JSON list of C-alpha atoms in Angstrom, two decimals:
[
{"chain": "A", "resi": 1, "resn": "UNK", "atom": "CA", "xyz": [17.13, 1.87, -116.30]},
{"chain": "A", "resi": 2, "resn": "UNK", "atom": "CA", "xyz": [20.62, 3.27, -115.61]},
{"chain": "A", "resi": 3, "resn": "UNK", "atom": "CA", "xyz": [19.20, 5.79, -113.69]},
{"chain": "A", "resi": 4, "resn": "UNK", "atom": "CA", "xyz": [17.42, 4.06, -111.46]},
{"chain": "A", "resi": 5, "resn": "UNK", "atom": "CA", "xyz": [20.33, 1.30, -111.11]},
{"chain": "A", "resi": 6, "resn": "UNK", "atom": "CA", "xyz": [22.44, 5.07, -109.66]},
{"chain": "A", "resi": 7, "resn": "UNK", "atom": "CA", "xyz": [19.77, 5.76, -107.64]},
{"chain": "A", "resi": 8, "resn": "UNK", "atom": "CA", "xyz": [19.57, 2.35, -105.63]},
{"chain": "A", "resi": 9, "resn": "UNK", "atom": "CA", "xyz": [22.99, 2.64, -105.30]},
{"chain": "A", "resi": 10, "resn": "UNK", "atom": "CA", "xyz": [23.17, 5.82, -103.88]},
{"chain": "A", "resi": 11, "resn": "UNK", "atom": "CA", "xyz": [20.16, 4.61, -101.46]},
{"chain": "A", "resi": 12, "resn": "UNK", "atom": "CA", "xyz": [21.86, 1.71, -100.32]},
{"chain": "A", "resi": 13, "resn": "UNK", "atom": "CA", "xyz": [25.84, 4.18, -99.86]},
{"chain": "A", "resi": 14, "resn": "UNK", "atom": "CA", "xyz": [23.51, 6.44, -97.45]},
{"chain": "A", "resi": 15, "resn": "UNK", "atom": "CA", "xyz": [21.65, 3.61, -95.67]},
{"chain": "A", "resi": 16, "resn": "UNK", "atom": "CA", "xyz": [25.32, 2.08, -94.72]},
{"chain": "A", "resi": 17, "resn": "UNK", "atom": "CA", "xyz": [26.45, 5.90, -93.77]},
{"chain": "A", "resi": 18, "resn": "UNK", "atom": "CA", "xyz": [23.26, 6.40, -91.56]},
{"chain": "A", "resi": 19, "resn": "UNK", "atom": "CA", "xyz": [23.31, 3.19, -89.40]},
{"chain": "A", "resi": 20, "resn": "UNK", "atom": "CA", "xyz": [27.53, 2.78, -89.17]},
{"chain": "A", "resi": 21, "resn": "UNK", "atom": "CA", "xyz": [28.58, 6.23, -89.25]},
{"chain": "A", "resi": 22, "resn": "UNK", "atom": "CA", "xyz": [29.99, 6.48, -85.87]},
{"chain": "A", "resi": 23, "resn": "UNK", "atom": "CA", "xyz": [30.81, 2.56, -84.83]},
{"chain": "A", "resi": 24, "resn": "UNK", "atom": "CA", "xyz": [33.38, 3.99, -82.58]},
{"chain": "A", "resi": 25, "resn": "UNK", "atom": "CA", "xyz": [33.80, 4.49, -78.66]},
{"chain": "A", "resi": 26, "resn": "UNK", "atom": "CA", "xyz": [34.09, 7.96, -77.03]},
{"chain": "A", "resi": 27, "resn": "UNK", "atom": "CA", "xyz": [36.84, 8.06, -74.29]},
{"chain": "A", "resi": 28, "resn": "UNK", "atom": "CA", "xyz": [35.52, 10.53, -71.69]},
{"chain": "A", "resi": 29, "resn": "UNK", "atom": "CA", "xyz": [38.02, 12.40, -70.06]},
{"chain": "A", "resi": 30, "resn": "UNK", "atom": "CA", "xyz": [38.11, 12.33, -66.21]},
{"chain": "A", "resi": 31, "resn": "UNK", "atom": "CA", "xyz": [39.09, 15.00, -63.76]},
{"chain": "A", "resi": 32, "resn": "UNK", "atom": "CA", "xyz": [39.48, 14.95, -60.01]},
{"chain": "A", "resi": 33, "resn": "UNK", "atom": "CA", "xyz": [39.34, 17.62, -57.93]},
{"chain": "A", "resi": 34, "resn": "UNK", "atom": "CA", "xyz": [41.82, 18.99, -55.28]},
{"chain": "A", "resi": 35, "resn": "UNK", "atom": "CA", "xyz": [45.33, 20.53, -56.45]},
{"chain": "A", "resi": 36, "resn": "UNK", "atom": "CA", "xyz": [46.86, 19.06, -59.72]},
{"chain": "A", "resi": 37, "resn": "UNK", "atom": "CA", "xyz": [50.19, 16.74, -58.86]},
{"chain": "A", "resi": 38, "resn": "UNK", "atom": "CA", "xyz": [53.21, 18.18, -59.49]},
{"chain": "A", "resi": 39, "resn": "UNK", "atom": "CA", "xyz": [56.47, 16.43, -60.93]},
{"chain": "A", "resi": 40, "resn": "UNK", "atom": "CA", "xyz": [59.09, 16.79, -58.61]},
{"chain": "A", "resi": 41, "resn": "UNK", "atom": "CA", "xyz": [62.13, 18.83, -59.62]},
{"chain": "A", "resi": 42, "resn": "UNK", "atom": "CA", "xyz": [65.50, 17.22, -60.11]},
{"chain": "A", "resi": 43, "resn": "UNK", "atom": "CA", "xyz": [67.64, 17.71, -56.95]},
{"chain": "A", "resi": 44, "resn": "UNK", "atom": "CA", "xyz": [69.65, 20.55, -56.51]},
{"chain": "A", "resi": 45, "resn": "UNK", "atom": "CA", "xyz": [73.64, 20.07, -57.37]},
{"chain": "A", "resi": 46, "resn": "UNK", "atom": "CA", "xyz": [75.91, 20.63, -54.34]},
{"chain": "A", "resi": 47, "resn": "UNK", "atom": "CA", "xyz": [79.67, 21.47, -54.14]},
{"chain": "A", "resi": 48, "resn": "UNK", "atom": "CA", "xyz": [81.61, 18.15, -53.45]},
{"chain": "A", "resi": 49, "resn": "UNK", "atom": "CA", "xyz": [83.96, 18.86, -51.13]},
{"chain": "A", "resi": 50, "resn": "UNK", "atom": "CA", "xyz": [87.48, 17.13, -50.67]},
{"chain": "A", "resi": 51, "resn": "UNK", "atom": "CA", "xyz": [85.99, 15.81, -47.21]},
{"chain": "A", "resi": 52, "resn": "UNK", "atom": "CA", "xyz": [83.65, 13.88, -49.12]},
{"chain": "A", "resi": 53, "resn": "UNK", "atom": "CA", "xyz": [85.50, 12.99, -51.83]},
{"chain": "A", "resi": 54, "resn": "UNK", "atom": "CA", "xyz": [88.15, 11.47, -49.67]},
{"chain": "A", "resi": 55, "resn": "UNK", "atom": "CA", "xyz": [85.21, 9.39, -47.96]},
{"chain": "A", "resi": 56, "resn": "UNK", "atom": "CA", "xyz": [83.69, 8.56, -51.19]},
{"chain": "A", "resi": 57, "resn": "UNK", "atom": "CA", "xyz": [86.45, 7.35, -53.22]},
{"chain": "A", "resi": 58, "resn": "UNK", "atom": "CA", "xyz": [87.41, 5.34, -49.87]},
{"chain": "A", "resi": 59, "resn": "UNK", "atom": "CA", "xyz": [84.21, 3.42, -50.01]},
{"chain": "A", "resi": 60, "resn": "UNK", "atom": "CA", "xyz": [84.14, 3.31, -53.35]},
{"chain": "A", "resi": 61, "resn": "UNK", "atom": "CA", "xyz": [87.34, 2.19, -53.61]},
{"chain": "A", "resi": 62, "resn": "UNK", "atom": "CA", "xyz": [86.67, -0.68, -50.99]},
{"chain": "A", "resi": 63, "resn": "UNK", "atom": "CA", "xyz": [83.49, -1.66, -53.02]},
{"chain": "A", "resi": 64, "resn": "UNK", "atom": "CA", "xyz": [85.59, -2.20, -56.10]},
{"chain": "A", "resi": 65, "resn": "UNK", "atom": "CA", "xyz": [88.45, -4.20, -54.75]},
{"chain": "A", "resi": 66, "resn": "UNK", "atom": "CA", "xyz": [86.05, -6.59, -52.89]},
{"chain": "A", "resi": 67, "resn": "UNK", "atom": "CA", "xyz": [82.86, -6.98, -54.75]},
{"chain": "A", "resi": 68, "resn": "UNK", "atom": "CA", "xyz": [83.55, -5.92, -58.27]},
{"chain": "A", "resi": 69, "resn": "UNK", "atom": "CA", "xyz": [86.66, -7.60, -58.14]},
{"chain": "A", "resi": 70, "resn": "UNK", "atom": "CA", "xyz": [85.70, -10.97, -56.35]},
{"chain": "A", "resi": 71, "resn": "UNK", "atom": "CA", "xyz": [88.43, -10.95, -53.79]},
{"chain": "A", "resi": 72, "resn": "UNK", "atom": "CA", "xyz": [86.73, -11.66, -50.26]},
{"chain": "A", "resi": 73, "resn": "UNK", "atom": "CA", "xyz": [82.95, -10.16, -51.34]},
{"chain": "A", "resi": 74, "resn": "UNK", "atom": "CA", "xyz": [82.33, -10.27, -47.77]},
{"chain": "A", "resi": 75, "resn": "UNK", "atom": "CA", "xyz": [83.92, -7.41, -46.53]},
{"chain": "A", "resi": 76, "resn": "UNK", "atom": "CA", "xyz": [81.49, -5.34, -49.07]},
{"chain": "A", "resi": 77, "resn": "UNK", "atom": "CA", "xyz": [78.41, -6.46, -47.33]},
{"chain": "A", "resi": 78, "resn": "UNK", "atom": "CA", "xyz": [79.01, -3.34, -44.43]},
{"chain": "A", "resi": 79, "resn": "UNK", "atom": "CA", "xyz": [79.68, -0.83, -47.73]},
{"chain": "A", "resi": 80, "resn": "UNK", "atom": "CA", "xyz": [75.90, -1.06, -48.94]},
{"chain": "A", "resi": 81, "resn": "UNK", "atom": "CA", "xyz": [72.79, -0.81, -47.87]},
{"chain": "A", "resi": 82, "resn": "UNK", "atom": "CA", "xyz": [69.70, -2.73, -47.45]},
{"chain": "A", "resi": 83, "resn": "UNK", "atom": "CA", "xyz": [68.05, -2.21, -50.55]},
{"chain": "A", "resi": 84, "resn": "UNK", "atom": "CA", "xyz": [71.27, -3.16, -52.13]},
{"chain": "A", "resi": 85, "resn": "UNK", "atom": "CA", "xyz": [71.35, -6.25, -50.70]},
{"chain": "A", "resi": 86, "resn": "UNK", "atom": "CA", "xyz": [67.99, -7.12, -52.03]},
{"chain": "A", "resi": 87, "resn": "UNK", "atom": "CA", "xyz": [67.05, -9.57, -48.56]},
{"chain": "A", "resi": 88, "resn": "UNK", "atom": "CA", "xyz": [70.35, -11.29, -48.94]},
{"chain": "A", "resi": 89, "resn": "UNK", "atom": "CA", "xyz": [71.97, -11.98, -45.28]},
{"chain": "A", "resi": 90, "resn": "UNK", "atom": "CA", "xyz": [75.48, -11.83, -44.35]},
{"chain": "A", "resi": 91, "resn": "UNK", "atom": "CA", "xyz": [75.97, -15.41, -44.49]},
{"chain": "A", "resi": 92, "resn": "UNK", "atom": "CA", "xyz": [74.39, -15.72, -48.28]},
{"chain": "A", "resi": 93, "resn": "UNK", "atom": "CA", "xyz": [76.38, -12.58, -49.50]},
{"chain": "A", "resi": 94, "resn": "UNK", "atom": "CA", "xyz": [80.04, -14.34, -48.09]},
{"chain": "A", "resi": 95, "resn": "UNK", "atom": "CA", "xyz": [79.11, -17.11, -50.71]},
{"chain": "A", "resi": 96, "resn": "UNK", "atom": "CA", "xyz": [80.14, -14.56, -53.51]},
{"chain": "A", "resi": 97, "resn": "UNK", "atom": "CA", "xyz": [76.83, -14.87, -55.03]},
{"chain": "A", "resi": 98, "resn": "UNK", "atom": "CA", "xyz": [75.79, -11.35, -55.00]},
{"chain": "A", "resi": 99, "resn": "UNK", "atom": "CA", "xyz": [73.82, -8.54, -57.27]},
{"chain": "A", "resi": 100, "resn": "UNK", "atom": "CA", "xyz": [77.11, -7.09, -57.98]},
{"chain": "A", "resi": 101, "resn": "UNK", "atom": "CA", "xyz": [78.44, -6.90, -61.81]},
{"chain": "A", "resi": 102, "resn": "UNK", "atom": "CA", "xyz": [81.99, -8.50, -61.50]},
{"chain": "A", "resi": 103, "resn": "UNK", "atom": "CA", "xyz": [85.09, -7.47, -63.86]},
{"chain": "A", "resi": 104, "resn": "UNK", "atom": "CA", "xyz": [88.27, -10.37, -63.88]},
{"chain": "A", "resi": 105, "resn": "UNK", "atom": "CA", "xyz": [90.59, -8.92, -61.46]},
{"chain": "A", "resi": 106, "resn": "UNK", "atom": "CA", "xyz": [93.27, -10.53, -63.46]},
{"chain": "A", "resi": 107, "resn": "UNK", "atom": "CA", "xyz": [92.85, -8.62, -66.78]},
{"chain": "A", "resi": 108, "resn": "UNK", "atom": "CA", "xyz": [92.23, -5.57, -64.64]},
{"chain": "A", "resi": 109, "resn": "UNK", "atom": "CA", "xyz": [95.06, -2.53, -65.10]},
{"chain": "A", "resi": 110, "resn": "UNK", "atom": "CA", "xyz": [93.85, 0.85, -64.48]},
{"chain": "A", "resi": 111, "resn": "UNK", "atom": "CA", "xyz": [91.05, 2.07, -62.87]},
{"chain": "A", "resi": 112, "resn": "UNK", "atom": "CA", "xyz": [89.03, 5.65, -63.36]},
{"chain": "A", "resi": 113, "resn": "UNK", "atom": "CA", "xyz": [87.00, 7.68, -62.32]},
{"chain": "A", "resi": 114, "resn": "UNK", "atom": "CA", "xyz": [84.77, 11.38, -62.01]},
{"chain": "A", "resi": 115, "resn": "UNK", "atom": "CA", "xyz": [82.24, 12.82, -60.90]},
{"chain": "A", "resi": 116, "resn": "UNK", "atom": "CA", "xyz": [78.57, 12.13, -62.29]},
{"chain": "A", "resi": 117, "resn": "UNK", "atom": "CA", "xyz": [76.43, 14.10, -60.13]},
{"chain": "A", "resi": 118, "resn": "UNK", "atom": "CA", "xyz": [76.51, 15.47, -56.06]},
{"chain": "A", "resi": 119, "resn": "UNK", "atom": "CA", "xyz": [73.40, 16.18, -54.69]},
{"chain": "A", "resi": 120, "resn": "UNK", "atom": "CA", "xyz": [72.71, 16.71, -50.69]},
{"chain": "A", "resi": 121, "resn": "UNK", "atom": "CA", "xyz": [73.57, 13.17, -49.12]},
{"chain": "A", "resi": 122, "resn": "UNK", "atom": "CA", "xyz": [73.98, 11.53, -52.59]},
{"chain": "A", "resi": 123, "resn": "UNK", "atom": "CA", "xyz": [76.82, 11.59, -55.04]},
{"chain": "A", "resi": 124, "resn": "UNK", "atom": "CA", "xyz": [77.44, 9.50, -58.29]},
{"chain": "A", "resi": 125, "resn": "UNK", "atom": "CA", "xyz": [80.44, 9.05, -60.30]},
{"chain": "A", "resi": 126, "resn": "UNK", "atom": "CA", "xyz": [81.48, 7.17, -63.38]},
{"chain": "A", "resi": 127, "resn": "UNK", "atom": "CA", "xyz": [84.19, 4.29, -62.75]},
{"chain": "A", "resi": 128, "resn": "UNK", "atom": "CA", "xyz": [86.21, 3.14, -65.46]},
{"chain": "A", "resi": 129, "resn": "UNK", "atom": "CA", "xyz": [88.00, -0.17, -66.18]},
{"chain": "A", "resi": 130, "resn": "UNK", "atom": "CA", "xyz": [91.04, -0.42, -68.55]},
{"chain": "A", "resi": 131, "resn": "UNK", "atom": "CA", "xyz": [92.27, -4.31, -69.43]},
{"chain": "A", "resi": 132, "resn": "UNK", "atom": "CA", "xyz": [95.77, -5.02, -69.65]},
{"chain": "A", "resi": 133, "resn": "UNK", "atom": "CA", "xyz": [97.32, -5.17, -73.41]},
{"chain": "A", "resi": 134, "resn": "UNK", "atom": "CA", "xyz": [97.33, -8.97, -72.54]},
{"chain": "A", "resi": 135, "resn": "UNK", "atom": "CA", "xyz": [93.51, -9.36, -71.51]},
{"chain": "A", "resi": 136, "resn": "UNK", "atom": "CA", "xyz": [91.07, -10.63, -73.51]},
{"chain": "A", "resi": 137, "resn": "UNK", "atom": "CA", "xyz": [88.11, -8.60, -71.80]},
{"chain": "A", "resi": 138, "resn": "UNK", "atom": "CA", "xyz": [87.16, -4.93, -72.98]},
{"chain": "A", "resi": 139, "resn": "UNK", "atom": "CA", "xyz": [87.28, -1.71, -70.72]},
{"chain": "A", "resi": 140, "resn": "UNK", "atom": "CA", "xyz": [84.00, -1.50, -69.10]},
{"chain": "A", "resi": 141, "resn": "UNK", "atom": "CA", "xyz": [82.29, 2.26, -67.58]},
{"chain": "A", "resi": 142, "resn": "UNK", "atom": "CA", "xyz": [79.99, 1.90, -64.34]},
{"chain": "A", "resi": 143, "resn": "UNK", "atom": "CA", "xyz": [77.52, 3.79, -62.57]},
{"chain": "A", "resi": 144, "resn": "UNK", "atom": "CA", "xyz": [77.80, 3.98, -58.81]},
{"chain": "A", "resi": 145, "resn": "UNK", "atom": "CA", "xyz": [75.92, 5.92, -56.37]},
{"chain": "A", "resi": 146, "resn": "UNK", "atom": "CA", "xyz": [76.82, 6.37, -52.63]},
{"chain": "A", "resi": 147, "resn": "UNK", "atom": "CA", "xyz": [74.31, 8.36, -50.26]},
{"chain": "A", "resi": 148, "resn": "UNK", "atom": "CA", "xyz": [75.02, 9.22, -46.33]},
{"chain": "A", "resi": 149, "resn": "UNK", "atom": "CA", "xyz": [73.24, 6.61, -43.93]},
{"chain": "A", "resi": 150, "resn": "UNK", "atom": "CA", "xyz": [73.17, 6.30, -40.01]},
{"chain": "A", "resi": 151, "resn": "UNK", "atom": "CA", "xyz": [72.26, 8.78, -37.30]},
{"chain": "A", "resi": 152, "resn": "UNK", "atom": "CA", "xyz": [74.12, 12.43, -36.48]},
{"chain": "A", "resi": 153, "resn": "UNK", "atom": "CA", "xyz": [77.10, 11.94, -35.05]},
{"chain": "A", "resi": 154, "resn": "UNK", "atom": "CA", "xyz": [77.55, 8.68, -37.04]},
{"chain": "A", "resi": 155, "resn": "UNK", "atom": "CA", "xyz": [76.97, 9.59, -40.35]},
{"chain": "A", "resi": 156, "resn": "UNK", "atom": "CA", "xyz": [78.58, 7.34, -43.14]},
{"chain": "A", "resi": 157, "resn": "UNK", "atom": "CA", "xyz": [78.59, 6.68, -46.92]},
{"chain": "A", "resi": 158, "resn": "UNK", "atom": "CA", "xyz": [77.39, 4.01, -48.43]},
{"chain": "A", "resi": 159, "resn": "UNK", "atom": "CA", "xyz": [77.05, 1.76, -52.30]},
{"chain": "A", "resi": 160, "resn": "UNK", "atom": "CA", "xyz": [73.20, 2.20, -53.26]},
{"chain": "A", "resi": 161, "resn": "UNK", "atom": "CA", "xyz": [73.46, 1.32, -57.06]},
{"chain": "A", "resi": 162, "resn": "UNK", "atom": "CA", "xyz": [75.75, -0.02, -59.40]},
{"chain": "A", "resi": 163, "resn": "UNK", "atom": "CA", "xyz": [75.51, -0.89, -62.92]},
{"chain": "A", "resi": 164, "resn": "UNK", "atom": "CA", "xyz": [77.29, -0.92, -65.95]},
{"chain": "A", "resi": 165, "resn": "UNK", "atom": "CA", "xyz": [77.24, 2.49, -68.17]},
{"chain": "A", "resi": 166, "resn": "UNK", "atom": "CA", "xyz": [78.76, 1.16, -71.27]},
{"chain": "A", "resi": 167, "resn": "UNK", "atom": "CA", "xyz": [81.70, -0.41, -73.63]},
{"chain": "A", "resi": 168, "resn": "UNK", "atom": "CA", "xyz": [84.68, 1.53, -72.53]},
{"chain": "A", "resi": 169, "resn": "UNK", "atom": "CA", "xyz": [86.59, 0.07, -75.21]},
{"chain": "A", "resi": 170, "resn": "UNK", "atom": "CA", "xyz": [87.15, -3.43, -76.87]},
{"chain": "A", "resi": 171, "resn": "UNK", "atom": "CA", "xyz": [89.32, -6.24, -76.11]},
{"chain": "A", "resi": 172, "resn": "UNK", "atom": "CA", "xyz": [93.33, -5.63, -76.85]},
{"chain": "A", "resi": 173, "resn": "UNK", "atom": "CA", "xyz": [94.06, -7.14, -80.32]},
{"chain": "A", "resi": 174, "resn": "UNK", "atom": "CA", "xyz": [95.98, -10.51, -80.06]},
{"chain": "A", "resi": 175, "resn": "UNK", "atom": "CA", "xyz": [99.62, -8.76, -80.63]},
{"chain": "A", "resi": 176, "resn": "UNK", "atom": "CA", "xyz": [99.02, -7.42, -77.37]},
{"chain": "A", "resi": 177, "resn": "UNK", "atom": "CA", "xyz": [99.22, -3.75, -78.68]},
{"chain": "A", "resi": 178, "resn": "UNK", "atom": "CA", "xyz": [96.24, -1.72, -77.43]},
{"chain": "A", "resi": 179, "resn": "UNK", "atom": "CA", "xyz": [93.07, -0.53, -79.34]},
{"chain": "A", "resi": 180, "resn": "UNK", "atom": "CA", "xyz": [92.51, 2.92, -79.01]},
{"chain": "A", "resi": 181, "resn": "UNK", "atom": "CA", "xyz": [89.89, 3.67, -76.76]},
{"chain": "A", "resi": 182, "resn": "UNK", "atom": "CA", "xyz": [86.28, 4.99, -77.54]},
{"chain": "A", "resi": 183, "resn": "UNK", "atom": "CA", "xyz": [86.06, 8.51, -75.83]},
{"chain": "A", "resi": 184, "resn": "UNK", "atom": "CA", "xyz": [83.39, 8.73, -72.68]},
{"chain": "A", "resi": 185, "resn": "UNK", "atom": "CA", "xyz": [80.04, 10.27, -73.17]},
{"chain": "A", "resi": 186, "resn": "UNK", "atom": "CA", "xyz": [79.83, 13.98, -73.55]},
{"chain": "A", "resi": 187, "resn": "UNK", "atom": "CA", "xyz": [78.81, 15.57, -70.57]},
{"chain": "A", "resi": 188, "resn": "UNK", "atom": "CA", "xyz": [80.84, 13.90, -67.80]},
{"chain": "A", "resi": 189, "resn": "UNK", "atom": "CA", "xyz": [82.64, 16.51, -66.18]},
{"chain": "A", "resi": 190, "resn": "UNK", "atom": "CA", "xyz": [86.11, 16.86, -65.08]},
{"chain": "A", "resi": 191, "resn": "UNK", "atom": "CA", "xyz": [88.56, 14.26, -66.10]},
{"chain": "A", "resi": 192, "resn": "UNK", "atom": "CA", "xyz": [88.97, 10.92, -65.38]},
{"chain": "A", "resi": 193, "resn": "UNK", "atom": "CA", "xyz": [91.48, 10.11, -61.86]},
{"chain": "A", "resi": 194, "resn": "UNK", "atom": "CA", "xyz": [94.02, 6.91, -62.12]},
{"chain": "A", "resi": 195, "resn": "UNK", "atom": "CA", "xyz": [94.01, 4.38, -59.74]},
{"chain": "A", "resi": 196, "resn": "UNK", "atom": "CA", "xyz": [96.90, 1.72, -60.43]},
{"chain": "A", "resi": 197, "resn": "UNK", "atom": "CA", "xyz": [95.49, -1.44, -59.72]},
{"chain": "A", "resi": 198, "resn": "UNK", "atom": "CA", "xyz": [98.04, -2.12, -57.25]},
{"chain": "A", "resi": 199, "resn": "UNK", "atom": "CA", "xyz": [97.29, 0.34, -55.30]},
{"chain": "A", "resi": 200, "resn": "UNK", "atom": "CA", "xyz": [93.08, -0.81, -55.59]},
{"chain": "A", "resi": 201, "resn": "UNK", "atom": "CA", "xyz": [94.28, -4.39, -54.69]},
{"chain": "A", "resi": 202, "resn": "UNK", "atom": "CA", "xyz": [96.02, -2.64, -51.22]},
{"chain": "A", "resi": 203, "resn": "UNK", "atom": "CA", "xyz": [93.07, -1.69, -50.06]},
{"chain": "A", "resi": 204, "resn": "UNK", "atom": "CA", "xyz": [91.54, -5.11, -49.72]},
{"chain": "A", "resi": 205, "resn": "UNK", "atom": "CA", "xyz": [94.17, -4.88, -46.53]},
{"chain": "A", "resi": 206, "resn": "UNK", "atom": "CA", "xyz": [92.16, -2.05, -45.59]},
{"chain": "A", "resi": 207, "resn": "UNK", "atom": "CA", "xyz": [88.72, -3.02, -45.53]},
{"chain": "A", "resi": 208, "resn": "UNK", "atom": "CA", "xyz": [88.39, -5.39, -42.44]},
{"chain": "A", "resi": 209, "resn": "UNK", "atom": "CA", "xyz": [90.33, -2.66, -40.41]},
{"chain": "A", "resi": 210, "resn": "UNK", "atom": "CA", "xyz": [88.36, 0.61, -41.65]},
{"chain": "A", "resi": 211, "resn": "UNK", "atom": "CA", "xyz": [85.37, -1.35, -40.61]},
{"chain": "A", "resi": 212, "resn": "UNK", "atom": "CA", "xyz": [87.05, -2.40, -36.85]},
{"chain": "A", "resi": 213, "resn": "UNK", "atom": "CA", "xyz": [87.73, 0.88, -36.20]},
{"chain": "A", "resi": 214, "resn": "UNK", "atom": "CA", "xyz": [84.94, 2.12, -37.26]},
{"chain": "A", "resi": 215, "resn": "UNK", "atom": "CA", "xyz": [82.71, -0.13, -34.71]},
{"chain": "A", "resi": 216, "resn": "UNK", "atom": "CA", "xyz": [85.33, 1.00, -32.03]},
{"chain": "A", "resi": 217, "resn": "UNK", "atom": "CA", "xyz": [84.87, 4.54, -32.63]},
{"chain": "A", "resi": 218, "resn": "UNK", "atom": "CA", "xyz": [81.18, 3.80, -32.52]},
{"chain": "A", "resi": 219, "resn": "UNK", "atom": "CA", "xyz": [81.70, 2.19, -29.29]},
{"chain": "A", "resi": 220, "resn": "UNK", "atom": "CA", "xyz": [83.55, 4.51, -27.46]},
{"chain": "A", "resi": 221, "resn": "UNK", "atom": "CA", "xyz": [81.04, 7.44, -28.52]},
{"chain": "A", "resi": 222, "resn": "UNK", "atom": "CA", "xyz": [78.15, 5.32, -27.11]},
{"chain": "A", "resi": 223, "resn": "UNK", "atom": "CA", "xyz": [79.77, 4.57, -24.24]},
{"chain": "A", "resi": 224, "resn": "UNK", "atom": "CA", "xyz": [80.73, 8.44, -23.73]},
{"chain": "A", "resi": 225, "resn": "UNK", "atom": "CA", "xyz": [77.28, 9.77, -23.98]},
{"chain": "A", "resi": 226, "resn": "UNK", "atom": "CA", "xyz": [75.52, 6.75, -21.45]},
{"chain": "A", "resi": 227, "resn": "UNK", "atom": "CA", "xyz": [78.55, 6.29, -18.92]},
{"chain": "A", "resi": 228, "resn": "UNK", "atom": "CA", "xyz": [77.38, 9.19, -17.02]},
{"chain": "A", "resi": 229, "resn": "UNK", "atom": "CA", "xyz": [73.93, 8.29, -16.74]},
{"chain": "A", "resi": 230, "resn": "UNK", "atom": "CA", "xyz": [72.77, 6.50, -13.38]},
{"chain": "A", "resi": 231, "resn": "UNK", "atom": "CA", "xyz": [72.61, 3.23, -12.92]},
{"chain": "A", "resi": 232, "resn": "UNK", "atom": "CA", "xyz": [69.36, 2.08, -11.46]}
]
């Protein structure tokens, strides 16, 4: 009896094992023909000279003190480019409503920066904001990226990205004595430059003339190269 009570259950284990052995779905693999894709390499690192840093940190400079810092956001509309301003026009972007991450101007007392990255037409650096011992806002670390725009001849930087990297360090404790900052990622590069903030805030000064003379440079080039031509 026990032995054929073994037997019907070993029947019934291999009926089960016959009709659900393999329940499951086979993913076939596909494969085109032609030349496999390959990932493109990371851009190749270029000296950054002190041409282009001085027209870097000039733009970048002018991005900060009017966009960042919310004092006449206008005049930043000219310092980035299309993409950047994500279909806004000029008249939407003076409103101050813009894809720019702000920090308070008023608790604002040093800013940094350095180098990230220079690649051909395209640099990146690391800016840095240290708060007053008064502020109640922490040190914030953004990313920026400028690349070269416009035609030869008329070639100019300008903002392509911006976003925030990180806690720089917390707010100042209420005694007003400072909290000691948490170092920058490893890997940065050379150290950080100072820019007082009243220096930054002199620049907003700057910006509607940079840009005047800019257009009258432009001018005066255009009308150099076509003022000889005939005049039909």
């Amino acid at each position: 009896m026990r032995i054929g009570l073994v037997a019907t259950v070993v029947g019934s284990a291999a009926l089960v094992g016959i009709l659900f052995s393999n329940t499951g779905h086979k993913n076939a693999s596909h494969f085109r023909k032609g030349r496999p894709q390959v990932v493109a390499p990371n851009p190749t690192s270029v000296a950054f000279t002190p041409r282009e840093q001085r027209e870097v940190w000039l733009v970048t400079q002018q991005f900060v003190a009017t966009a960042v810092l919310r004092n006449h956001p206008e005049r930043s509309y000219d310092l980035t480019d299309a993409a950047f301003h994500e279909g806004m026009t000029r008249a939407q972007w003076q409103t101050g409503n813009i894809p720019v991450v702000p920090y308070p101007r008023k608790a604002l007392a040093v800013v940094k920066w350095k180098l990230d990255y220079s690649y051909k037409d395209r640099v990146g650096l690391k800016i840095s904001f240290q708060p007053k011992r008064t502020a109640t806002v922490g040190g914030m670390v953004f990313n920026i990226e400028l690349h070269r725009a416009g035609p030869a001849g008329h070639r100019h930087w300008l903002v392509g990205y911006w976003t925030p990297a990180g806690l720089a360090s917390p707010a100042p404790v209420a005694s007003g004595k400072p909290v000691g900052s948490i170092p920058p990622r490893a890997g940065l590069g050379a150290a950080w430059l100072v820019v007082p903030i009243g220096g930054l805030l002199a620049l907003m000064l700057l910006v509607p003339i940079v840009l005047v003379v800019r257009g009258w440079r432009r001018r005066v080039r255009a009308e150099r190269a076509y003022g000889g031509l005939p005049h039909h």
